[in-house]
Every structure is written in C-alpha cells, then in structure tokens.
Amino acid sequence: MFVTCDTKIGNKEMFNDFLTSGKGIFSKNQKDVHNTLEEYLLNDEIIDGDAISQDWFPNINSNIFISHSHLDEEYVIAFAGCR
C-alpha cells in the first residue's frame, strides 16, 4: 500500500532551521559517501554495485520508504534536519 503526505511546513523560520541543520548533515554524508566509494572500486574505473547494494541497502523489515525527486531536494534536506 502506498500513502502520500503533505510535508509542507507553514512556519518559514522553522523550515529554515531544519534546512540549515539538514545541510550540515547532507554535507557530511556527501563527503563520507565520496570517500567510501573508493572502497568499492574493482579497478580504477569500475565500481562494484553489488557490494554497494548489500552494504548500503540491506534487506530490512521497515514500514516506511521515502521517495523524492531532485525537485524536492531542499525539502528532503530540511526533513533530515528536523531530528
């Protein structure tokens, strides 16, 4: 079953706080991903996609999956910052 929800935050100041926090998280994760990708190189040009899939996306029993488009990137980054 798929359910959608409206994630718009009415309070612009709160959204900006979440976005600022999320940008810090995003930046750190982006650097970590870039550095970690080197561990998955089979040679200087080929990345082992199977190994990345197993390590980064393990099969887990979860009740939620968040999907978004690049047009929603700012909202997703703010969502990460609201923890």
Coordinates of C-alpha atoms in Angstrom, one line a residue:
M1 CA 0.0 0.0 0.0
F2 CA 1.3 3.5 -0.9
V3 CA 0.3 6.6 1.0
T4 CA 1.4 10.1 0.4
C5 CA 1.5 13.0 2.8
D6 CA 2.0 16.8 2.6
T7 CA 5.3 17.7 4.1
K8 CA 5.0 21.5 3.8
I9 CA 6.0 23.4 6.9
G10 CA 3.8 26.5 7.4
N11 CA 6.4 28.2 9.6
K12 CA 9.2 29.5 7.3
E13 CA 11.6 30.2 10.3
M14 CA 11.2 26.6 11.5
F15 CA 11.7 25.3 7.9
N16 CA 14.9 27.4 7.6
D17 CA 16.2 26.0 10.9
F18 CA 15.6 22.4 9.7
L19 CA 17.2 23.3 6.3
T20 CA 20.3 24.7 8.0
S21 CA 20.7 21.6 10.2
G22 CA 19.9 19.3 7.2
K23 CA 22.6 21.0 5.0
G24 CA 25.2 20.2 7.7
I25 CA 24.1 16.5 7.7
F26 CA 23.9 16.4 3.9
S27 CA 27.4 17.9 3.5
K28 CA 29.0 15.4 6.0
N29 CA 27.2 12.4 4.4
Q30 CA 28.2 13.6 0.9
K31 CA 31.9 13.7 1.9
D32 CA 31.6 10.3 3.6
V33 CA 30.0 8.7 0.5
H34 CA 32.6 10.2 -1.8
N35 CA 35.4 8.8 0.5
T36 CA 33.8 5.4 0.9
L37 CA 33.2 4.9 -2.8
E38 CA 36.9 4.2 -3.3
E39 CA 36.5 1.0 -1.2
Y40 CA 34.1 -0.4 -3.9
L41 CA 36.4 0.1 -6.9
L42 CA 37.1 -3.2 -8.7
N43 CA 39.8 -1.4 -10.6
D44 CA 40.4 2.3 -11.3
E45 CA 37.2 2.6 -13.4
I46 CA 34.5 0.1 -12.3
I47 CA 32.5 0.3 -9.1
D48 CA 31.2 -3.0 -7.5
G49 CA 27.5 -2.1 -7.5
D50 CA 26.5 -5.4 -5.9
A51 CA 28.8 -4.8 -2.9
I52 CA 27.4 -1.2 -2.5
S53 CA 23.8 -2.5 -2.7
Q54 CA 24.5 -5.2 0.0
D55 CA 26.3 -2.7 2.3
W56 CA 24.2 0.4 1.9
F57 CA 20.8 -1.1 1.3
P58 CA 20.4 -4.2 3.4
N59 CA 17.1 -6.1 3.3
I60 CA 15.3 -4.9 6.4
N61 CA 11.7 -5.1 7.5
S62 CA 10.5 -1.5 7.5
N63 CA 7.2 0.3 7.5
I64 CA 8.3 3.4 5.6
F65 CA 10.1 4.3 2.4
I66 CA 10.7 7.9 1.5
S67 CA 11.0 8.6 -2.2
H68 CA 11.6 12.0 -3.7
S69 CA 12.6 13.8 -6.9
H70 CA 15.5 16.2 -7.3
L71 CA 13.0 18.9 -7.5
D72 CA 12.2 18.2 -3.8
E73 CA 15.8 18.1 -2.7
E74 CA 15.5 21.2 -0.4
Y75 CA 12.5 19.6 1.4
V76 CA 14.3 16.3 1.9
I77 CA 17.4 18.0 3.3
A78 CA 15.1 20.0 5.7
F79 CA 13.4 16.7 6.6
A80 CA 16.8 15.3 7.6
G81 CA 17.4 18.3 9.7
C82 CA 14.3 18.0 11.8
R83 CA 15.6 15.3 14.1

